[in-house]
mmCIF file of C-alpha atoms in Angstrom:
data_model
loop_
_atom_site.group_PDB
_atom_site.id
_atom_site.type_symbol
_atom_site.label_atom_id
_atom_site.label_comp_id
_atom_site.label_asym_id
_atom_site.label_seq_id
_atom_site.Cartn_x
_atom_site.Cartn_y
_atom_site.Cartn_z
ATOM 1 C CA UNK A 108 -48.294 -36.325 -3.463
ATOM 2 C CA UNK A 109 -46.430 -34.492 -0.695
ATOM 3 C CA UNK A 110 -43.217 -36.518 -0.459
ATOM 4 C CA UNK A 111 -40.858 -38.582 -2.632
ATOM 5 C CA UNK A 112 -38.386 -41.129 -1.317
ATOM 6 C CA UNK A 113 -36.024 -42.662 -3.875
ATOM 7 C CA UNK A 114 -34.457 -45.994 -2.820
ATOM 8 C CA UNK A 115 -30.899 -47.070 -3.527
ATOM 9 C CA UNK A 116 -31.949 -49.434 -6.301
ATOM 10 C CA UNK A 117 -33.192 -46.689 -8.644
ATOM 11 C CA UNK A 118 -30.673 -46.148 -11.430
ATOM 12 C CA UNK A 119 -32.768 -44.220 -13.957
ATOM 13 C CA UNK A 120 -35.422 -41.488 -13.647
ATOM 14 C CA UNK A 121 -36.977 -40.258 -16.863
ATOM 15 C CA UNK A 122 -37.374 -36.570 -17.648
ATOM 16 C CA UNK A 123 -40.446 -34.903 -16.101
ATOM 17 C CA UNK A 124 -41.172 -38.006 -13.991
ATOM 18 C CA UNK A 125 -42.632 -35.809 -11.238
ATOM 19 C CA UNK A 126 -43.963 -32.994 -13.432
ATOM 20 C CA UNK A 127 -47.020 -31.284 -11.956
ATOM 21 C CA UNK A 128 -46.602 -32.611 -8.399
ATOM 22 C CA UNK A 129 -47.446 -29.158 -7.047
ATOM 23 C CA UNK A 130 -47.913 -30.236 -3.422
ATOM 24 C CA UNK A 131 -44.432 -31.694 -2.907
ATOM 25 C CA UNK A 132 -42.829 -30.767 0.406
ATOM 26 C CA UNK A 133 -40.147 -33.420 0.888
ATOM 27 C CA UNK A 134 -37.690 -35.173 -1.464
ATOM 28 C CA UNK A 135 -35.160 -37.691 -0.189
ATOM 29 C CA UNK A 136 -32.791 -40.198 -1.788
ATOM 30 C CA UNK A 137 -31.443 -43.239 0.000
ATOM 31 C CA UNK A 138 -27.829 -42.998 1.162
ATOM 32 C CA UNK A 139 -25.692 -45.026 -1.173
ATOM 33 C CA UNK A 140 -27.696 -44.457 -4.352
ATOM 34 C CA UNK A 141 -25.058 -44.434 -7.093
ATOM 35 C CA UNK A 142 -26.814 -42.035 -9.483
ATOM 36 C CA UNK A 143 -28.939 -39.651 -7.441
ATOM 37 C CA UNK A 144 -28.794 -37.802 -4.133
ATOM 38 C CA UNK A 145 -30.529 -35.217 -1.977
ATOM 39 C CA UNK A 146 -27.340 -33.829 -0.464
ATOM 40 C CA UNK A 147 -27.416 -31.566 2.584
ATOM 41 C CA UNK A 148 -31.096 -32.435 3.226
ATOM 42 C CA UNK A 149 -31.920 -30.050 0.381
ATOM 43 C CA UNK A 150 -35.364 -31.500 -0.423
ATOM 44 C CA UNK A 151 -34.410 -31.913 -4.065
ATOM 45 C CA UNK A 152 -33.541 -34.711 -6.466
ATOM 46 C CA UNK A 153 -30.025 -34.261 -7.852
ATOM 47 C CA UNK A 154 -28.247 -36.190 -10.579
ATOM 48 C CA UNK A 155 -24.963 -36.877 -8.817
ATOM 49 C CA UNK A 156 -22.556 -37.107 -11.751
ATOM 50 C CA UNK A 157 -23.644 -33.845 -13.381
ATOM 51 C CA UNK A 158 -24.627 -31.910 -10.228
ATOM 52 C CA UNK A 159 -27.966 -31.168 -11.917
ATOM 53 C CA UNK A 160 -31.061 -30.501 -9.832
ATOM 54 C CA UNK A 161 -33.780 -32.339 -11.744
ATOM 55 C CA UNK A 162 -36.738 -32.071 -9.340
ATOM 56 C CA UNK A 163 -37.387 -29.503 -6.629
ATOM 57 C CA UNK A 164 -40.265 -28.604 -4.312
ATOM 58 C CA UNK A 165 -41.576 -25.793 -2.125
ATOM 59 C CA UNK A 166 -38.989 -26.540 0.595
ATOM 60 C CA UNK A 167 -35.936 -26.967 -1.630
ATOM 61 C CA UNK A 168 -32.714 -25.220 -0.645
ATOM 62 C CA UNK A 169 -30.411 -25.356 -3.669
ATOM 63 C CA UNK A 170 -26.956 -26.533 -2.515
ATOM 64 C CA UNK A 171 -23.856 -24.557 -3.482
ATOM 65 C CA UNK A 172 -22.529 -27.639 -5.292
ATOM 66 C CA UNK A 173 -25.357 -27.642 -7.854
ATOM 67 C CA UNK A 174 -24.199 -26.340 -11.242
ATOM 68 C CA UNK A 175 -27.355 -26.850 -13.307
ATOM 69 C CA UNK A 176 -31.129 -26.655 -12.817
ATOM 70 C CA UNK A 177 -32.889 -28.985 -15.199
ATOM 71 C CA UNK A 178 -35.877 -28.633 -17.490
ATOM 72 C CA UNK A 179 -39.184 -28.369 -15.584
ATOM 73 C CA UNK A 180 -37.306 -28.855 -12.278
ATOM 74 C CA UNK A 181 -39.766 -26.640 -10.359
ATOM 75 C CA UNK A 182 -42.528 -26.491 -12.980
ATOM 76 C CA UNK A 183 -46.038 -25.843 -11.611
ATOM 77 C CA UNK A 184 -44.684 -25.826 -8.042
ATOM 78 C CA UNK A 185 -47.554 -23.609 -6.891
ATOM 79 C CA UNK A 186 -46.465 -23.603 -3.229
ATOM 80 C CA UNK A 187 -43.024 -22.236 -4.027
ATOM 81 C CA UNK A 188 -42.785 -18.629 -2.789
ATOM 82 C CA UNK A 189 -39.083 -17.850 -3.108
ATOM 83 C CA UNK A 190 -36.067 -18.812 -5.210
ATOM 84 C CA UNK A 191 -32.441 -18.290 -4.222
ATOM 85 C CA UNK A 192 -29.851 -19.185 -6.873
ATOM 86 C CA UNK A 193 -26.305 -19.843 -5.581
ATOM 87 C CA UNK A 194 -23.069 -18.793 -7.302
ATOM 88 C CA UNK A 195 -22.351 -22.324 -8.457
ATOM 89 C CA UNK A 196 -25.285 -22.488 -10.891
ATOM 90 C CA UNK A 197 -24.106 -21.922 -14.447
ATOM 91 C CA UNK A 198 -27.077 -23.336 -16.381
ATOM 92 C CA UNK A 199 -30.833 -23.008 -15.898
ATOM 93 C CA UNK A 200 -33.185 -24.742 -18.340
ATOM 94 C CA UNK A 201 -35.774 -22.499 -19.969
ATOM 95 C CA UNK A 202 -38.798 -24.120 -18.320
ATOM 96 C CA UNK A 203 -37.242 -24.657 -14.896
ATOM 97 C CA UNK A 204 -39.701 -22.422 -13.014
ATOM 98 C CA UNK A 205 -42.667 -22.316 -15.397
ATOM 99 C CA UNK A 206 -46.065 -22.068 -13.706
ATOM 100 C CA UNK A 207 -44.785 -21.210 -10.196
ATOM 101 C CA UNK A 208 -47.809 -18.998 -9.597
ATOM 102 C CA UNK A 209 -47.123 -18.007 -5.970
ATOM 103 C CA UNK A 210 -43.550 -16.778 -6.384
ATOM 104 C CA UNK A 211 -42.887 -13.589 -4.427
ATOM 105 C CA UNK A 212 -39.102 -13.398 -4.215
ATOM 106 C CA UNK A 213 -36.282 -14.254 -6.646
ATOM 107 C CA UNK A 214 -32.647 -13.648 -5.738
ATOM 108 C CA UNK A 215 -29.312 -14.612 -7.248
ATOM 109 C CA UNK A 216 -26.191 -14.703 -5.112
ATOM 110 C CA UNK A 217 -23.753 -11.883 -5.851
ATOM 111 C CA UNK A 218 -20.890 -13.075 -8.000
ATOM 112 C CA UNK A 219 -22.832 -15.564 -10.102
ATOM 113 C CA UNK A 220 -21.151 -15.424 -13.520
ATOM 114 C CA UNK A 221 -24.226 -16.156 -15.642
ATOM 115 C CA UNK A 222 -27.302 -14.906 -13.786
ATOM 116 C CA UNK A 223 -28.312 -11.985 -11.585
ATOM 117 C CA UNK A 224 -31.236 -10.286 -9.893
ATOM 118 C CA UNK A 225 -29.907 -6.766 -10.289
ATOM 119 C CA UNK A 226 -31.398 -3.821 -8.372
ATOM 120 C CA UNK A 227 -33.326 -6.192 -6.086
ATOM 121 C CA UNK A 228 -35.726 -6.669 -8.988
ATOM 122 C CA UNK A 229 -37.166 -10.030 -7.854
ATOM 123 C CA UNK A 230 -36.425 -11.600 -11.215
ATOM 124 C CA UNK A 231 -33.987 -14.075 -12.715
ATOM 125 C CA UNK A 232 -31.895 -12.410 -15.413
ATOM 126 C CA UNK A 233 -29.441 -13.915 -17.876
ATOM 127 C CA UNK A 234 -26.561 -11.492 -17.424
ATOM 128 C CA UNK A 235 -24.853 -11.683 -20.816
ATOM 129 C CA UNK A 236 -28.031 -11.090 -22.842
ATOM 130 C CA UNK A 237 -29.894 -8.845 -20.363
ATOM 131 C CA UNK A 238 -32.863 -11.185 -20.717
ATOM 132 C CA UNK A 239 -35.409 -11.567 -17.935
ATOM 133 C CA UNK A 240 -36.099 -15.304 -17.937
ATOM 134 C CA UNK A 241 -38.253 -15.713 -14.796
ATOM 135 C CA UNK A 242 -40.386 -13.125 -13.040
ATOM 136 C CA UNK A 243 -42.869 -13.100 -10.172
ATOM 137 C CA UNK A 244 -45.665 -11.018 -8.633
ATOM 138 C CA UNK A 245 -43.171 -8.529 -7.112
ATOM 139 C CA UNK A 246 -40.866 -8.122 -10.112
ATOM 140 C CA UNK A 247 -39.753 -4.607 -11.039
ATOM 141 C CA UNK A 248 -38.170 -4.833 -14.495
ATOM 142 C CA UNK A 249 -34.843 -2.912 -14.519
ATOM 143 C CA UNK A 250 -34.124 -0.334 -17.221
ATOM 144 C CA UNK A 251 -31.141 -2.405 -18.381
ATOM 145 C CA UNK A 252 -33.342 -5.289 -19.548
ATOM 146 C CA UNK A 253 -33.555 -5.607 -23.342
ATOM 147 C CA UNK A 254 -35.607 -8.792 -23.590
ATOM 148 C CA UNK A 255 -38.407 -10.500 -21.688
ATOM 149 C CA UNK A 256 -37.965 -14.190 -22.378
ATOM 150 C CA UNK A 257 -40.407 -16.863 -23.475
ATOM 151 C CA UNK A 258 -42.729 -17.921 -20.628
ATOM 152 C CA UNK A 259 -41.054 -15.431 -18.240
ATOM 153 C CA UNK A 260 -44.255 -14.748 -16.245
ATOM 154 C CA UNK A 261 -46.264 -17.717 -17.542
ATOM 155 C CA UNK A 262 -49.017 -18.684 -15.110
ATOM 156 C CA UNK A 263 -48.140 -15.931 -12.619
ATOM 157 C CA UNK A 264 -51.751 -15.656 -11.494
ATOM 158 C CA UNK A 265 -50.947 -13.249 -8.646
ATOM 159 C CA UNK A 266 -49.374 -10.602 -10.921
ATOM 160 C CA UNK A 267 -51.653 -7.541 -11.032
ATOM 161 C CA UNK A 268 -49.509 -4.895 -12.743
ATOM 162 C CA UNK A 269 -46.283 -4.739 -14.720
ATOM 163 C CA UNK A 270 -44.116 -1.880 -15.965
ATOM 164 C CA UNK A 271 -42.185 -2.515 -19.173
ATOM 165 C CA UNK A 272 -39.268 -0.069 -19.606
ATOM 166 C CA UNK A 273 -38.289 1.559 -22.890
ATOM 167 C CA UNK A 274 -35.091 -0.514 -22.976
ATOM 168 C CA UNK A 275 -37.073 -3.660 -23.855
ATOM 169 C CA UNK A 276 -36.860 -4.529 -27.552
ATOM 170 C CA UNK A 277 -38.365 -8.037 -27.566
ATOM 171 C CA UNK A 278 -41.064 -9.849 -25.593
ATOM 172 C CA UNK A 279 -41.015 -13.615 -25.937
ATOM 173 C CA UNK A 280 -43.849 -16.013 -26.661
ATOM 174 C CA UNK A 281 -46.257 -16.670 -23.790
ATOM 175 C CA UNK A 282 -44.326 -14.189 -21.623
ATOM 176 C CA UNK A 283 -47.450 -13.145 -19.662
ATOM 177 C CA UNK A 284 -49.745 -16.002 -20.630
ATOM 178 C CA UNK A 285 -52.197 -16.995 -17.914
ATOM 179 C CA UNK A 286 -51.671 -13.866 -15.776
ATOM 180 C CA UNK A 287 -55.391 -13.750 -15.044
ATOM 181 C CA UNK A 288 -55.169 -11.092 -12.292
ATOM 182 C CA UNK A 289 -53.344 -8.601 -14.510
ATOM 183 C CA UNK A 290 -55.263 -5.307 -14.564
ATOM 184 C CA UNK A 291 -52.668 -2.880 -15.915
ATOM 185 C CA UNK A 292 -49.731 -3.086 -18.304
ATOM 186 C CA UNK A 293 -47.631 0.069 -18.219
ATOM 187 C CA UNK A 294 -45.454 0.227 -21.321
ATOM 188 C CA UNK A 295 -42.809 2.947 -21.574
ATOM 189 C CA UNK A 296 -41.767 1.652 -25.002
ATOM 190 C CA UNK A 297 -41.881 4.617 -27.367
ATOM 191 C CA UNK A 298 -41.552 2.600 -30.568
ATOM 192 C CA UNK A 299 -43.775 -0.474 -30.109
ATOM 193 C CA UNK A 300 -42.682 -3.630 -31.907
ATOM 194 C CA UNK A 301 -44.761 -6.609 -32.957
ATOM 195 C CA UNK A 302 -45.490 -9.252 -30.333
ATOM 196 C CA UNK A 303 -47.369 -12.540 -30.630
ATOM 197 C CA UNK A 304 -50.998 -12.653 -29.543
ATOM 198 C CA UNK A 305 -50.181 -15.372 -27.011
ATOM 199 C CA UNK A 306 -48.047 -12.984 -24.929
ATOM 200 C CA UNK A 307 -50.983 -11.514 -22.991
ATOM 201 C CA UNK A 308 -53.582 -14.290 -23.295
ATOM 202 C CA UNK A 309 -55.525 -16.062 -20.557
ATOM 203 C CA UNK A 310 -57.577 -19.247 -20.532
ATOM 204 C CA UNK A 311 -61.243 -18.784 -19.683
ATOM 205 C CA UNK A 312 -62.283 -21.911 -17.801
ATOM 206 C CA UNK A 313 -65.976 -20.983 -18.062
ATOM 207 C CA UNK A 314 -66.031 -20.762 -21.853
ATOM 208 C CA UNK A 315 -62.972 -22.983 -22.460
ATOM 209 C CA UNK A 316 -61.651 -20.283 -24.781
ATOM 210 C CA UNK A 317 -58.280 -18.551 -24.959
ATOM 211 C CA UNK A 318 -58.873 -14.813 -24.638
ATOM 212 C CA UNK A 319 -56.717 -11.708 -24.810
ATOM 213 C CA UNK A 320 -56.208 -10.066 -21.423
ATOM 214 C CA UNK A 321 -58.747 -7.508 -20.227
ATOM 215 C CA UNK A 322 -55.988 -5.424 -18.619
ATOM 216 C CA UNK A 323 -55.657 -1.748 -19.507
ATOM 217 C CA UNK A 324 -52.553 -0.742 -21.460
ATOM 218 C CA UNK A 325 -50.968 2.569 -20.418
ATOM 219 C CA UNK A 326 -48.562 4.122 -22.954
ATOM 220 C CA UNK A 327 -46.424 7.283 -23.285
ATOM 221 C CA UNK A 328 -47.930 10.481 -24.687
ATOM 222 C CA UNK A 329 -48.109 10.571 -28.467
ATOM 223 C CA UNK A 330 -47.782 6.788 -28.945
ATOM 224 C CA UNK A 331 -51.366 5.540 -28.738
ATOM 225 C CA UNK A 332 -51.784 5.496 -32.521
ATOM 226 C CA UNK A 333 -48.588 3.478 -32.879
ATOM 227 C CA UNK A 334 -49.803 0.894 -30.378
ATOM 228 C CA UNK A 335 -53.192 0.701 -32.071
ATOM 229 C CA UNK A 336 -51.492 -0.235 -35.327
ATOM 230 C CA UNK A 337 -48.936 -2.706 -33.943
ATOM 231 C CA UNK A 338 -49.733 -6.429 -33.485
ATOM 232 C CA UNK A 339 -50.611 -7.596 -30.886
ATOM 233 C CA UNK A 340 -50.566 -4.442 -28.734
ATOM 234 C CA UNK A 341 -53.635 -3.462 -30.734
ATOM 235 C CA UNK A 342 -55.548 -6.334 -29.107
ATOM 236 C CA UNK A 343 -55.811 -4.374 -25.853
ATOM 237 C CA UNK A 344 -59.394 -3.106 -25.643
ATOM 238 C CA UNK A 345 -58.451 -0.102 -23.553
ATOM 239 C CA UNK A 346 -55.292 1.895 -24.333
ATOM 240 C CA UNK A 347 -54.694 5.001 -22.213
ATOM 241 C CA UNK A 348 -52.153 7.614 -23.250
ATOM 242 C CA UNK A 349 -50.152 9.874 -20.956
ATOM 243 C CA UNK A 350 -46.731 11.404 -20.458
ATOM 244 C CA UNK A 351 -43.898 9.125 -19.362
ATOM 245 C CA UNK A 352 -44.051 10.358 -15.774
ATOM 246 C CA UNK A 353 -47.814 10.020 -15.408
ATOM 247 C CA UNK A 354 -48.362 6.757 -17.263
ATOM 248 C CA UNK A 355 -48.206 5.092 -13.851
ATOM 249 C CA UNK A 356 -50.451 7.604 -12.099
ATOM 250 C CA UNK A 357 -53.135 7.115 -14.716
ATOM 251 C CA UNK A 358 -53.915 3.768 -13.071
ATOM 252 C CA UNK A 359 -54.754 5.457 -9.781
ATOM 253 C CA UNK A 360 -57.956 7.199 -8.748
ATOM 254 C CA UNK A 361 -57.472 10.894 -9.509
ATOM 255 C CA UNK A 362 -58.652 11.869 -5.996
ATOM 256 C CA UNK A 363 -56.059 9.657 -4.280
ATOM 257 C CA UNK A 364 -52.954 11.277 -2.795
ATOM 258 C CA UNK A 365 -49.516 9.911 -2.074
ATOM 259 C CA UNK A 366 -49.315 8.450 1.429
ATOM 260 C CA UNK A 367 -45.945 6.671 1.537
ATOM 261 C CA UNK A 368 -42.975 6.122 -0.767
ATOM 262 C CA UNK A 369 -40.421 3.282 -0.815
ATOM 263 C CA UNK A 370 -37.356 2.314 -2.828
ATOM 264 C CA UNK A 371 -37.122 -1.074 -4.563
ATOM 265 C CA UNK A 372 -35.457 -2.532 -1.449
ATOM 266 C CA UNK A 373 -38.580 -1.792 0.594
ATOM 267 C CA UNK A 374 -37.030 1.064 2.573
ATOM 268 C CA UNK A 375 -39.287 4.045 3.197
ATOM 269 C CA UNK A 376 -38.034 7.300 1.684
ATOM 270 C CA UNK A 377 -39.167 10.854 2.320
ATOM 271 C CA UNK A 378 -38.716 12.201 -1.206
ATOM 272 C CA UNK A 379 -38.353 10.873 -4.774
ATOM 273 C CA UNK A 380 -35.099 9.044 -5.490
ATOM 274 C CA UNK A 381 -33.551 8.299 -8.876
ATOM 275 C CA UNK A 382 -34.797 5.023 -10.309
ATOM 276 C CA UNK A 383 -37.992 3.140 -9.566
ATOM 277 C CA UNK A 384 -40.019 4.283 -6.543
ATOM 278 C CA UNK A 385 -42.929 2.346 -5.046
ATOM 279 C CA UNK A 386 -45.698 4.772 -4.060
ATOM 280 C CA UNK A 387 -48.576 3.838 -1.759
ATOM 281 C CA UNK A 388 -51.669 5.989 -2.316
ATOM 282 C CA UNK A 389 -54.293 7.137 0.175
ATOM 283 C CA UNK A 390 -56.898 4.848 -1.410
ATOM 284 C CA UNK A 391 -54.773 1.782 -0.633
ATOM 285 C CA UNK A 392 -53.447 1.259 -4.163
ATOM 286 C CA UNK A 393 -49.763 1.227 -5.062
ATOM 287 C CA UNK A 394 -47.914 2.304 -8.174
ATOM 288 C CA UNK A 395 -44.378 2.163 -9.547
ATOM 289 C CA UNK A 396 -42.894 5.510 -10.593
ATOM 290 C CA UNK A 397 -39.722 6.047 -12.583
ATOM 291 C CA UNK A 398 -37.856 9.112 -11.292
ATOM 292 C CA UNK A 399 -34.991 10.681 -13.216
#
């Protein structure tokens, strides 16, 4: 299904009516429908009375009048590559963007009272709790984040590497479930805490089994023993220890040299800057480096 057209006579649409319609490109509602609309040609299905976006698609532009994004509104929308949340949105359901595997960019308009995408991090953050609730392949987790929410990166099949800062104290269930391209998890957490085994699991379609990720876990110097004794960090088959500043470089071929360096905004810089730097190596790989 690539398009939905709701006629005026429709007065009730049940929850998740269009769940899993990953190829949707167009959503329209007939003018004069009393309960639903697709205002401003937004390519979304909106419940008029509550200003809640209940179904979106790859071409949705969220209107400034929308105050809520409903449960599973963009779930499994595999063609969706970017999300822009306006100031008006005060509520986002926990599964609103689950399974959006091709997401590359997430932004929240400055001034939103409840959500932000601080430091151009390409993530959706609940401001009050400092919880990252939706991430994508280009997410750089800020040092101010204390929690990675349930399903935050669920089904993000294009994610290859993630850095988890020391500020994180909880990682929710299924946070990185299904991230089948993940090759490295760089944890700067010095005192590892218990996580559920489902956090880093993937589904093997060949064997029809749920397996723990094959990614390598890179940890700060002196913490390997702690990780090896902490569920479910101890499920990683390969745990590599290093100092905080070379945890990232351990993922790169030792013969490779730095070729270019960028800040988190994508601007090229000539020398290390405070915060997270993106470093492109001579062998074509990239790494994220925390500079103090």
